[in-house]
Every structure is written in C-alpha cells, then in structure tokens.
Short mmCIF file of C-alpha atoms in Angstrom, two decimals:
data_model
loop_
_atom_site.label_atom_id
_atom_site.label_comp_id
_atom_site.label_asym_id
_atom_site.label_seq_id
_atom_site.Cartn_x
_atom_site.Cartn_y
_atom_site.Cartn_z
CA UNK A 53 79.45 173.18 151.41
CA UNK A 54 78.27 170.87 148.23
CA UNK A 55 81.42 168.32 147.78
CA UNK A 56 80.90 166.21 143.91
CA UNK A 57 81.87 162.49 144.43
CA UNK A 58 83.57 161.76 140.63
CA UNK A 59 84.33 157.85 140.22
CA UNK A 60 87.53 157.79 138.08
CA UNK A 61 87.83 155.02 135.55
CA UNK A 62 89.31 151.58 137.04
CA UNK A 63 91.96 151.48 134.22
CA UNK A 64 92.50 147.75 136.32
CA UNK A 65 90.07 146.28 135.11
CA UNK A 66 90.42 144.08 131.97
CA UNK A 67 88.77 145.23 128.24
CA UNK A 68 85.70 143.80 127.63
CA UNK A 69 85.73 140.77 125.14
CA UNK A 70 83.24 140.02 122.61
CA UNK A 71 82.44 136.61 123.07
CA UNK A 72 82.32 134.77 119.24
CA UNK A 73 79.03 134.17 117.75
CA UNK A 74 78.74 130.53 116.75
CA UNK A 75 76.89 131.63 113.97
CA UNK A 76 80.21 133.58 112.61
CA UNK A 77 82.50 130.61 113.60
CA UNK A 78 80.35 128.25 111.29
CA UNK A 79 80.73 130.95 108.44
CA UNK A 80 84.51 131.02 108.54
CA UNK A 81 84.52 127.09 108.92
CA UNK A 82 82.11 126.63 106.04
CA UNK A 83 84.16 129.37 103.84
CA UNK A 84 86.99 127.74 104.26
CA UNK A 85 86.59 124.02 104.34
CA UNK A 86 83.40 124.11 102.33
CA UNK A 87 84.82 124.29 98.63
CA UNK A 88 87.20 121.23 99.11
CA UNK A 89 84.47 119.14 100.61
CA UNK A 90 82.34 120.26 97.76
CA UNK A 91 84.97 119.79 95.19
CA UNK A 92 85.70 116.18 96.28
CA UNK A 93 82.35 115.24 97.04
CA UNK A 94 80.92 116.73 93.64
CA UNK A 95 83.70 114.54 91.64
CA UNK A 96 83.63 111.40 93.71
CA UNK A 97 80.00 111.40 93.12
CA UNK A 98 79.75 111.76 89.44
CA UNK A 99 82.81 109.11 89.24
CA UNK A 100 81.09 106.74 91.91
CA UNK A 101 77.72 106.56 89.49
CA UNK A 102 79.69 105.86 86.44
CA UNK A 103 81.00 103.05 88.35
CA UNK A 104 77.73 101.61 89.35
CA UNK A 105 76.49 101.92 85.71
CA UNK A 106 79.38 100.01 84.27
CA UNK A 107 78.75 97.60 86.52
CA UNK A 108 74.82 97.21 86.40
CA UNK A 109 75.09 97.75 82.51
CA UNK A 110 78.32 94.93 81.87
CA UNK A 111 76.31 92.71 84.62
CA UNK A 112 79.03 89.93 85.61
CA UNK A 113 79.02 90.29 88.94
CA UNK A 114 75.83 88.65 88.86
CA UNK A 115 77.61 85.71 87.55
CA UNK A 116 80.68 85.62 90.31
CA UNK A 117 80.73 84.35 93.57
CA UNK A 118 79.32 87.19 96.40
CA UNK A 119 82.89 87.14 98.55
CA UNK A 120 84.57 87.48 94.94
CA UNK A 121 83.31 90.41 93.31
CA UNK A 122 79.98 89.29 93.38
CA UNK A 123 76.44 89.95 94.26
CA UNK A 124 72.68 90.81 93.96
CA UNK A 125 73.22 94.28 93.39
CA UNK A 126 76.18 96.42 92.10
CA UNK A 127 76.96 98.14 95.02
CA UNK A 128 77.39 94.74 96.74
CA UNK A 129 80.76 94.74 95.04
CA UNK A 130 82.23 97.26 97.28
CA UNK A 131 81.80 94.61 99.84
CA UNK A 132 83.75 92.11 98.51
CA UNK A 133 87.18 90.62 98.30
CA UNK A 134 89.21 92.59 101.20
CA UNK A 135 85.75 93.65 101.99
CA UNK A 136 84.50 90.44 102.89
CA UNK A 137 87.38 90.10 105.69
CA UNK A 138 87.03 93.26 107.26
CA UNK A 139 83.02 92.38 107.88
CA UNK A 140 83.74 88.86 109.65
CA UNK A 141 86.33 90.51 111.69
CA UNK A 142 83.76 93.08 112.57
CA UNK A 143 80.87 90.46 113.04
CA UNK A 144 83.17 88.01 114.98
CA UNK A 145 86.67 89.06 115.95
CA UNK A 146 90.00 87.78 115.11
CA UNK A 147 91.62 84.11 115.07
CA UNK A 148 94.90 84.11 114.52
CA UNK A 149 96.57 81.19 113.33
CA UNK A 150 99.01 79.19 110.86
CA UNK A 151 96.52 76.64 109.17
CA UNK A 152 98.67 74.81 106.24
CA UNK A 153 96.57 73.96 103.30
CA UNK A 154 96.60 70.04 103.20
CA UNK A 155 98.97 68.46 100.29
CA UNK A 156 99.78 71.98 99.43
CA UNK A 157 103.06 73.20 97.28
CA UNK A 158 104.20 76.05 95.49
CA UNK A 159 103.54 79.79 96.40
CA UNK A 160 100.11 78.92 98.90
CA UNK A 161 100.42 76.72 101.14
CA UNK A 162 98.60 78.35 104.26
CA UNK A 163 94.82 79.45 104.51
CA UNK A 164 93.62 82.85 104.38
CA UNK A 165 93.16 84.39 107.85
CA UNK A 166 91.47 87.85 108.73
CA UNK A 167 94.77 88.56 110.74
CA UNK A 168 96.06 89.46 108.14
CA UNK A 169 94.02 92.99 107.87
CA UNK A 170 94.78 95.03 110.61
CA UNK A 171 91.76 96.49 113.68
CA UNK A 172 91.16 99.73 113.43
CA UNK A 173 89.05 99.89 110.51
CA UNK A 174 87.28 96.81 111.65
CA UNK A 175 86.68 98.33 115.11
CA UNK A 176 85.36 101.37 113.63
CA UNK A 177 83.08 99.70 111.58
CA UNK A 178 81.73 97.57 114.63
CA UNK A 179 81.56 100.58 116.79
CA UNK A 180 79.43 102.24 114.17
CA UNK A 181 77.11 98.98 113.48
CA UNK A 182 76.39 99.60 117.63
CA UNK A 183 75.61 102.91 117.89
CA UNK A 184 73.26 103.67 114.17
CA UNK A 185 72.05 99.49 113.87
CA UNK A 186 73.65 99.41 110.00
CA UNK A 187 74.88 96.16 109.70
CA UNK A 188 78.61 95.57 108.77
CA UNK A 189 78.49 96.24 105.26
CA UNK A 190 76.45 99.64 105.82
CA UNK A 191 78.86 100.69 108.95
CA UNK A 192 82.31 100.08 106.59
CA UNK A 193 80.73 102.15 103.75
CA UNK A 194 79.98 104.82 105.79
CA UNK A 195 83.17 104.88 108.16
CA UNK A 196 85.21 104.46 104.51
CA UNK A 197 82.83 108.00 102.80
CA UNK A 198 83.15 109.98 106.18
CA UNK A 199 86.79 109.46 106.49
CA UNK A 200 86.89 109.74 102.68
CA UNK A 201 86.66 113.22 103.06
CA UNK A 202 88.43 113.54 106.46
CA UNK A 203 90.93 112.40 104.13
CA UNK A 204 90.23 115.42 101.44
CA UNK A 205 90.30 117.96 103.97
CA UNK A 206 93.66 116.66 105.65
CA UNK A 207 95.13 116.58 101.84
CA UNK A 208 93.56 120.27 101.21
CA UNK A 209 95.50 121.23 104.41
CA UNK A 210 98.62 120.07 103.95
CA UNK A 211 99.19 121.72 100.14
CA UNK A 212 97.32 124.71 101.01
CA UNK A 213 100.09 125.42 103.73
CA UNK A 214 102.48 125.16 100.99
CA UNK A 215 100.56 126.51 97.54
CA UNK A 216 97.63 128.57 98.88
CA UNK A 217 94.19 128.05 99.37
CA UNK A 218 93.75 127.05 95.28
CA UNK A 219 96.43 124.47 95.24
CA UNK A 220 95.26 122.65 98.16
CA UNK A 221 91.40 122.83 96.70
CA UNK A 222 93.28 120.95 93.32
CA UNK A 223 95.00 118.82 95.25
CA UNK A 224 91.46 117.34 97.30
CA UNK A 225 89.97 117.34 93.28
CA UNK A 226 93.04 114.75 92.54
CA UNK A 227 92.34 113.04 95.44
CA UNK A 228 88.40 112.10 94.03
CA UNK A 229 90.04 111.39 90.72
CA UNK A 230 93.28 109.35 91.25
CA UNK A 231 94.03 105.84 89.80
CA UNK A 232 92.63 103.75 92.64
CA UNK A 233 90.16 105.89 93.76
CA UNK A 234 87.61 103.47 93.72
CA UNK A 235 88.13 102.10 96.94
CA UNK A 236 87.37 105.16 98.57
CA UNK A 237 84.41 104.51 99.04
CA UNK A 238 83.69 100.87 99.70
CA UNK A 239 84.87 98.57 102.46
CA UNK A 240 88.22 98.87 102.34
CA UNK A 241 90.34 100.73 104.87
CA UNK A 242 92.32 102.90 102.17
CA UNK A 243 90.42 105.91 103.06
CA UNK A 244 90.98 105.83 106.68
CA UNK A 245 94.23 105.27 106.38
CA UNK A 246 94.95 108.50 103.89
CA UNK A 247 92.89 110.65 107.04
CA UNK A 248 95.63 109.41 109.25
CA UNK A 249 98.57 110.10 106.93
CA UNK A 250 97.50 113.51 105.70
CA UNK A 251 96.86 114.71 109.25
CA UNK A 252 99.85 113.48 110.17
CA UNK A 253 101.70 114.97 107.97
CA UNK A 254 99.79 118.07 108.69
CA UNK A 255 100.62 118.24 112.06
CA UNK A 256 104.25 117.53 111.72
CA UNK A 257 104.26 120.83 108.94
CA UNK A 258 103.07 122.41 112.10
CA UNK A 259 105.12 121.16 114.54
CA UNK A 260 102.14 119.38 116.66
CA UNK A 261 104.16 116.71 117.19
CA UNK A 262 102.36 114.79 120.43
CA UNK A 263 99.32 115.00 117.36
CA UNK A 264 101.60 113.58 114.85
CA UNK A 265 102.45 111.20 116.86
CA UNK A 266 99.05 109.46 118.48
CA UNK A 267 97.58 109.77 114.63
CA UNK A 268 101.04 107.90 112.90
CA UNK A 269 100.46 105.35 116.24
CA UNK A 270 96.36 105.14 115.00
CA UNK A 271 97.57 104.36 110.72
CA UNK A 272 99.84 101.54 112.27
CA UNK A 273 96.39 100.12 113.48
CA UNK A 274 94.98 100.33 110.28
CA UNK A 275 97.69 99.29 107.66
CA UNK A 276 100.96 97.64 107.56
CA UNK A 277 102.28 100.61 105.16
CA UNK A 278 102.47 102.92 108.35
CA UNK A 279 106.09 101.83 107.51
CA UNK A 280 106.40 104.73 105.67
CA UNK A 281 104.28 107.20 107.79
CA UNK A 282 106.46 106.36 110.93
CA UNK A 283 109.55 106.22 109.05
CA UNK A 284 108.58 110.32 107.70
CA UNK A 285 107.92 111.28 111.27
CA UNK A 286 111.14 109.98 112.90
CA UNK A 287 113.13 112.18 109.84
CA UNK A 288 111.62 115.36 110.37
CA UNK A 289 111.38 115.05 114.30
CA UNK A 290 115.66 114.45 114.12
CA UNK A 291 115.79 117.50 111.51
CA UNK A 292 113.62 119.50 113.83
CA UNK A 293 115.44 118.66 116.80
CA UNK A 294 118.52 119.27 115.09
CA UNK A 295 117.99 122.59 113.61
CA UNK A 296 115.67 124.34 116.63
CA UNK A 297 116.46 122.11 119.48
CA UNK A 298 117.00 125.27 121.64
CA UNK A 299 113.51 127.31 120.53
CA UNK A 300 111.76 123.86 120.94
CA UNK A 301 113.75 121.58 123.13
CA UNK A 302 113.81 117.54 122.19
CA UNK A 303 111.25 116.32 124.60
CA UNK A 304 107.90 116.02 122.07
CA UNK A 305 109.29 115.15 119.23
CA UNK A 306 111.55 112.52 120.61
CA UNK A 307 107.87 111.31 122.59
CA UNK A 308 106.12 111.38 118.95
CA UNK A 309 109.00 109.15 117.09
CA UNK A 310 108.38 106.83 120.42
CA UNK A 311 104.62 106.97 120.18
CA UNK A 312 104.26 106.28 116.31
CA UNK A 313 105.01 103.14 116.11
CA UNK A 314 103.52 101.39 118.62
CA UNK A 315 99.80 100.43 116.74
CA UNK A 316 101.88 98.76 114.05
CA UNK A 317 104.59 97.25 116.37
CA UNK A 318 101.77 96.12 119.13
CA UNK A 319 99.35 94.42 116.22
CA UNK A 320 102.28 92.19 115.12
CA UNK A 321 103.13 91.27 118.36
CA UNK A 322 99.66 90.52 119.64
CA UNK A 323 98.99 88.50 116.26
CA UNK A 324 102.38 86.56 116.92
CA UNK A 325 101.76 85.78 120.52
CA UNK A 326 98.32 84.09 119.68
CA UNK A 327 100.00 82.63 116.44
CA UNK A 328 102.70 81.17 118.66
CA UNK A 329 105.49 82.86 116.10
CA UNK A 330 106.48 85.92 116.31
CA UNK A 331 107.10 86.13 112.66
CA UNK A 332 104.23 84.99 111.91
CA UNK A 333 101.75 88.24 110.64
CA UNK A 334 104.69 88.00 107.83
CA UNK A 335 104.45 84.25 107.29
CA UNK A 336 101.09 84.35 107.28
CA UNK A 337 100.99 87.16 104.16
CA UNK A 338 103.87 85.25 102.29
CA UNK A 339 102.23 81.97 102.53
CA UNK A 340 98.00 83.14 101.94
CA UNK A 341 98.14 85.75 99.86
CA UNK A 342 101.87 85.32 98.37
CA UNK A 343 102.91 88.96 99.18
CA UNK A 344 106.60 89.54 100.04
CA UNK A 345 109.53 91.50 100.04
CA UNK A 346 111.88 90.62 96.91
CA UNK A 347 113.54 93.98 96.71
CA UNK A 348 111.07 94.76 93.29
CA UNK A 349 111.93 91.56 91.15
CA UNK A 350 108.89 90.76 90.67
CA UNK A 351 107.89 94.85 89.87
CA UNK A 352 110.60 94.91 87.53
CA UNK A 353 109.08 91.25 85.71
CA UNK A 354 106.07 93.34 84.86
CA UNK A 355 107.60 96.50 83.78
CA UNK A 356 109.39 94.43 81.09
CA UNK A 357 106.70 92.13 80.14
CA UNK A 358 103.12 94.61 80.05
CA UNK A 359 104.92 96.79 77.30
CA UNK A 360 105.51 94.24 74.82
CA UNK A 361 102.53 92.43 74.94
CA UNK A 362 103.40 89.37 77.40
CA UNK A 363 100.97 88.46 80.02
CA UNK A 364 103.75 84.97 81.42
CA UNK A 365 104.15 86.78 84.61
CA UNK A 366 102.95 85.68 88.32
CA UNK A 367 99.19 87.11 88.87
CA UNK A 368 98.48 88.32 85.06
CA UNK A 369 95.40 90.91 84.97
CA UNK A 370 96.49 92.34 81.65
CA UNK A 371 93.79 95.38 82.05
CA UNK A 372 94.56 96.64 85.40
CA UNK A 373 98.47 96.04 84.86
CA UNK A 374 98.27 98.16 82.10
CA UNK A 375 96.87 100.96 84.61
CA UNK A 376 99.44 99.79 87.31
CA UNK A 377 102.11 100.61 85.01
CA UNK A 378 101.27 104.04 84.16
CA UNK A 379 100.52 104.76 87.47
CA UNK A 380 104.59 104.11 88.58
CA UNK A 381 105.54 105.69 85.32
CA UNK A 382 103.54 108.72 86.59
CA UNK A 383 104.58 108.46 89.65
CA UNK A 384 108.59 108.19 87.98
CA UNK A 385 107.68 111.66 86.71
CA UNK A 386 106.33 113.42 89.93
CA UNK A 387 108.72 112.36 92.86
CA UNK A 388 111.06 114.67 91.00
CA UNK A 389 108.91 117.31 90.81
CA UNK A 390 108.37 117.26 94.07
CA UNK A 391 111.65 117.01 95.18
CA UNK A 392 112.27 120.19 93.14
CA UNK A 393 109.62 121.84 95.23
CA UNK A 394 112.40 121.46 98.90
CA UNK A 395 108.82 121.02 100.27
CA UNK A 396 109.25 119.79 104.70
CA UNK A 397 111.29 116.27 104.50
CA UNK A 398 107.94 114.86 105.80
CA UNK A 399 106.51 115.28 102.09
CA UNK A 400 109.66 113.47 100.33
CA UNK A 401 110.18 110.79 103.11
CA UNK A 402 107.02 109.64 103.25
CA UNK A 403 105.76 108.95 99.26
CA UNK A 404 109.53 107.78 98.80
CA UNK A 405 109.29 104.88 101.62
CA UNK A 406 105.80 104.41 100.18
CA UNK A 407 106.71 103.85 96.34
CA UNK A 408 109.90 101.42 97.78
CA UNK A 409 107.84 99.07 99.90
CA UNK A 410 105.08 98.86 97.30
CA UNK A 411 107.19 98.66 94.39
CA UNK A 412 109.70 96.47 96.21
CA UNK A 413 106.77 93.89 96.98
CA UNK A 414 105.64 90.95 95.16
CA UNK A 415 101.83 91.23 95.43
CA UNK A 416 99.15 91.75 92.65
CA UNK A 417 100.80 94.33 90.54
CA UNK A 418 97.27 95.51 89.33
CA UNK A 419 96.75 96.58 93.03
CA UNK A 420 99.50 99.45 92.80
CA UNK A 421 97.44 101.69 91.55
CA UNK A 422 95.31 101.15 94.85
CA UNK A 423 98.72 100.94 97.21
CA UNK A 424 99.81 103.98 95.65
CA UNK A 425 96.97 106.16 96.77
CA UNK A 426 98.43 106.97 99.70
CA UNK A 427 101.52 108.24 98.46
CA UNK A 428 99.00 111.62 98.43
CA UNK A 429 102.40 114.46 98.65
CA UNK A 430 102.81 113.19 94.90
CA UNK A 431 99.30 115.47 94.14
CA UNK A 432 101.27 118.31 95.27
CA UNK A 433 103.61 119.23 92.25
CA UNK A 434 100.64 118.90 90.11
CA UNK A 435 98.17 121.03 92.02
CA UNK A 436 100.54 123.96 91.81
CA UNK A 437 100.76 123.38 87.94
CA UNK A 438 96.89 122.95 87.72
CA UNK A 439 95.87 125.97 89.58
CA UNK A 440 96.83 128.06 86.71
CA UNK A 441 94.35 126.89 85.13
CA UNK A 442 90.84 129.31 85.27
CA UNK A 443 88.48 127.93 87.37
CA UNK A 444 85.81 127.21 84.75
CA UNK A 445 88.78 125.16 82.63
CA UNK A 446 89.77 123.59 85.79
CA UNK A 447 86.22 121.75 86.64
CA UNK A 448 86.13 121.38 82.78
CA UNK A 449 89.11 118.93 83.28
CA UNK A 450 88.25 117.32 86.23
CA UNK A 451 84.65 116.64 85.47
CA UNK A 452 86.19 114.45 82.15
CA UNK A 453 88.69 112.96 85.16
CA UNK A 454 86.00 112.23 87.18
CA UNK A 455 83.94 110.27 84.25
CA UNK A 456 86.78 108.88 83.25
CA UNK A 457 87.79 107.52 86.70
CA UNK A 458 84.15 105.32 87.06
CA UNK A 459 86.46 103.26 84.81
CA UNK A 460 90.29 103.17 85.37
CA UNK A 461 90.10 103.91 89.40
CA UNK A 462 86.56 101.87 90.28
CA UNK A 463 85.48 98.90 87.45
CA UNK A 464 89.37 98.25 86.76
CA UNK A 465 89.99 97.64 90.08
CA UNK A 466 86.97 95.72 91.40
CA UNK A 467 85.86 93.62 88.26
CA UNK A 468 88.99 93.48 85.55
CA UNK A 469 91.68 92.77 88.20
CA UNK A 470 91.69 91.82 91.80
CA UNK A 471 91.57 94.87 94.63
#
C-alpha cells in the first residue's frame, strides 16, 4: 500500500523579516533631514561671504591688534577676542586664579583668566586638533560649523514636532539668519551650545528624559547660561511627573533634573577649589570682564539712552547697541506669541530664564544680540507665520536676510562692537 508523507505548515515558526536596506535607510534620512541642512547651510554660506567681503573690502582689521579683532587675513577674525581664550585653553589648559591688577580701581581690578570660559568647547577643539592635525584655530572652526548644523537640525526637530515638517525647515532658515549669527561659525562656543539646548529640549518634547538630562549636564560644560536650560528641564520633569506619574512613574525624570546640573555645578566648583574661593568663577567675571547681576539696571540705562541719541552709558558701541536694542524689542514682541502658542513649558521656561539672566546682566549690551541666540523657541511663532509664505517667496526673503545678515549678525558683531 503507497502511504503520501504531507509536511503541514509549522504555523510556529516566526514570519520572515525583511532585513532594511541601508541604501533605503539613507534615502529616508537624506529626505528628511536633507532640506534643513541645505536650507541652513545654503543661507549661512551666502551670509558668511558677505561677511568676509566687508571685512577684506573695509580692511581695519589689518590695522588692530591679532587677539583684538585683528589679523593677516579676514577670516583670522573669527579667531579673536573670546576666540583667542578658547585656543590657549586648548593649546595649554586652565590656570585658575585671582590675579589683582596692580594700583587698580574702579570696575577692573583683576586680570583676565581663561577660567572664565567654560571646557567643553575647548576639549572638543583639542580632541579634534589630535585626531585630523588642524591646529587650534582650524579644530574650533570646524567643531563650531559641524555643531552649527547639529544645532539646525535639533532646532528643525523641535518646531517640526509642533508646526510640521515646513515650520521646522523656517525655523533652521532663522537660525542661519538671526541677529548674532555670526558667531556660528567662528571660535566661539555659541553653536555648540544651541546643539545641546535644542536637543534637549527635543528630548524632553519626547519624554527621553535620561537624554535630556546627560545633554542639559554636557551645555553646563559649555556655558554658564545652562541656567536656563536646567532650570526648563526641572519644570517640565515636575509637570510630567505631576500629570502622568502613574503611566510613567517619577524615577527618570527625577534622575534627569539630578543629572542636569552637574557640568555647570562641577566647573564652578573645580574652578573655586583651585582658586581657593568658592565664589570665585563669579568674582573672577565681575572683576575681569565687569559682567554681573544688577537685576537689568544697567539694560534698562541703554534702553533709555540708544533712542535718543546718547552714547554716556558704561561700554558705548553705538552701532551694535542699536542692533542690541531691536533685538529685545523683537524679542518683547515674540515671547508673547509664543506664549499664545501653549507650546510644552520646556519652550516658555527656557527663552524666559534666558531673556532674564541676559537682560538682567550688566555686560556689553552690544553682545545681546549674540546671548540671545540661544533663546532659539522664540523662532517658533515666526516659522508658523512664515510658512505661509510660497516657497519661491520664502527663499526670496531669506536670501535678502541672509545678505543682509553678513552685516548686522557677522561685521556688527566682530568689528563695530565687541563679541
């Protein structure tokens, strides 16, 4: 007798998955995150070479002293002032101490000491001299344009989440084109910084908060301002734990308000042990550089004396005031607007904490437009309105912003005022 062996099925067994061509993973990467890269990097370009004409074409940094604005070539500019500081900490490390300034009186009466500017930038820029043999000026320039746009894509993020894929490519276009753009990409540690606080912020929007967390910890490495960064975490991990404590429990973000401040906190302390005062990171700012808390008297000296002409006021640079002060009238007009938007209390907390220690400060007032940059949630209310516009209007206005910004956001800054 014949007998047929039939093999049923093993229904067991599990489906077969298609494993994801790289090839398709790069597509979807490059569709997505391509356009803001290429927005940002399109603008920042065009506004970057007006820059280095005005300053090849006006000349006077020739004239000026190479740590002050100065230099062979333009683009040695972008390596001076703060600039300067971040390469000797890179080429030799950190110093700390309170050296008064013999027979000194009045408002400085200590020397200028790199601990004043905080590692991580520094580090970064030391760690890439090592590994690609740029020297410290070529390392900070290219740690400042890679995390430039680290910086764009973290901004694109965040008001995509809330506006849609259009708002958040406006919003990385405002980011090229902002009043103080100009130290985006030099040696200055603004554009790390941003990276940090737009990923942040990111994260928290998502609820990542161990991520949130280790990146606000990183910005307190980089900038005393993390203030503000920390200060936005801690409110939205207490809202989050108060409203979905039981979905979420309390453990991470109670971990991520512990974690954030310990780069900033840990800095201080290190500089104050070596300093031999604990106070001193803040006595060393006050009595160098002249920057201090005064609850925005000085702020409000300005306001009152750019618009009618007087220039009596501590640290007059009549051209870049004049740019500082719209700036915080713009910035008046938008914190508003964005509060009208009930966007995540991350979003309000942070650009509000911002705006009150820089405005509260008495510091070169022509440098708000710079301190301000970070204050990046304020693009948001005008990237919705903006991405109205038609596309073809749209790069119509931002290409004149970007021209425009060679000027206001990069020669301002670095050669009519002090950055």
């Amino acid at each position: 007798m014949n007998t047929t062996l039939t093999v049923s099925p093993d229904h067991t067994a599990p489906p077969h998955r298609a494993v994801p061509d790289p090839r398709q993973r790069l597509h979807r990467i490059a569709v997505r995150y391509g356009p803001p890269l290429a927005m940002y990097g399109a603008l920042k370009l065009i506004g970057f070479s007006v820059f280095m004409y005005l300053l090849d074409s006006a000349g006077d940094f020739r004239k000026k002293n190479p740590r002050f604005g100065g230099g062979a070539h333009p683009w040695d500019v972008l390596g001076t002032w703060d600039g300067w500081w971040y390469q000797q900490i890179a080429a030799h490390g950190y110093h700390p101490e309170l050296r008064p300034i013999p027979g000194a009186t009045g408002l400085i009466t200590l020397e200028g000491n790199s601990a004043a500017f905080f590692p991580l930038y520094p580090a970064l820029m030391r760690l890439v001299s090592e590994v690609t043999g740029l020297g410290a000026f070529g390392a900070g320039l290219l740690v400042s344009v890679v995390a430039s746009f680290a910086a764009a894509l973290g901004i694109y993020a965040v008001t995509a989440h809330l506006g849609g894929p259009r708002a958040g490519l406006t919003a990385a276009g405002l980011w090229a084109v902002w009043p103080g753009s100009g130290v985006e990409w030099a040696v200055y540690s603004d554009s790390l910084y941003v990276a940090l606080a737009a990923w942040s912020c990111y994260a928290v929007m998502r609820r990542n908060w161990l991520t949130a967390g280790l990146l606000t910890c990183a910005a307190g490495l980089n900038r005393p301002t993390a203030v503000a960064l920390i200060a936005a975490l801690a409110v939205a991990a207490l809202l989050a734990i108060h409203r979905h404590r039981r979905h979420e429990g309390i453990l991470r973000p109670l971990v991520a308000v512990a974690v954030a401040p310990l780069g900033l906190l840990g800095y201080l302390l290190w500089v104050g042990h070596r300093m031999g005062d604990y106070g001193g990171y803040f006595k060393l700012q006050s009595g160098a550089w002249a920057h201090e808390f005064d609850y925005g008297k000085y702020t409000l000296d300005v306001l009152t004396s750019v618009p009618v002409g007087h220039n009596d006021y501590l640290f007059a640079w009549p051209f870049a005031d004049i740019v500082g002060v719209c700036v915080v009238l713009l910035a008046a007009v938008l914190v508003p607007l964005l509060i009208r938007l009930r966007p995540p209390a991350v979003l309000v907390v942070y650009p509000a904490v911002t705006l009150a220690l820089v405005l509260g400060s008495q510091q070169i007032f022509g440098n708000v437009s710079r301190y301000l940059l970070p204050a990046f949630p304020l693009f948001i209310p005008l990237a919705l309105a903006l991405r109205r516009l038609s596309l073809r209007l749209q790069l119509t206005v931002f290409s004149i912003a970007a021209v425009a910004s060679g000027s206001y956001a990069g020669y301002v800054l670095f050669e009519l005022g002090v950055p």
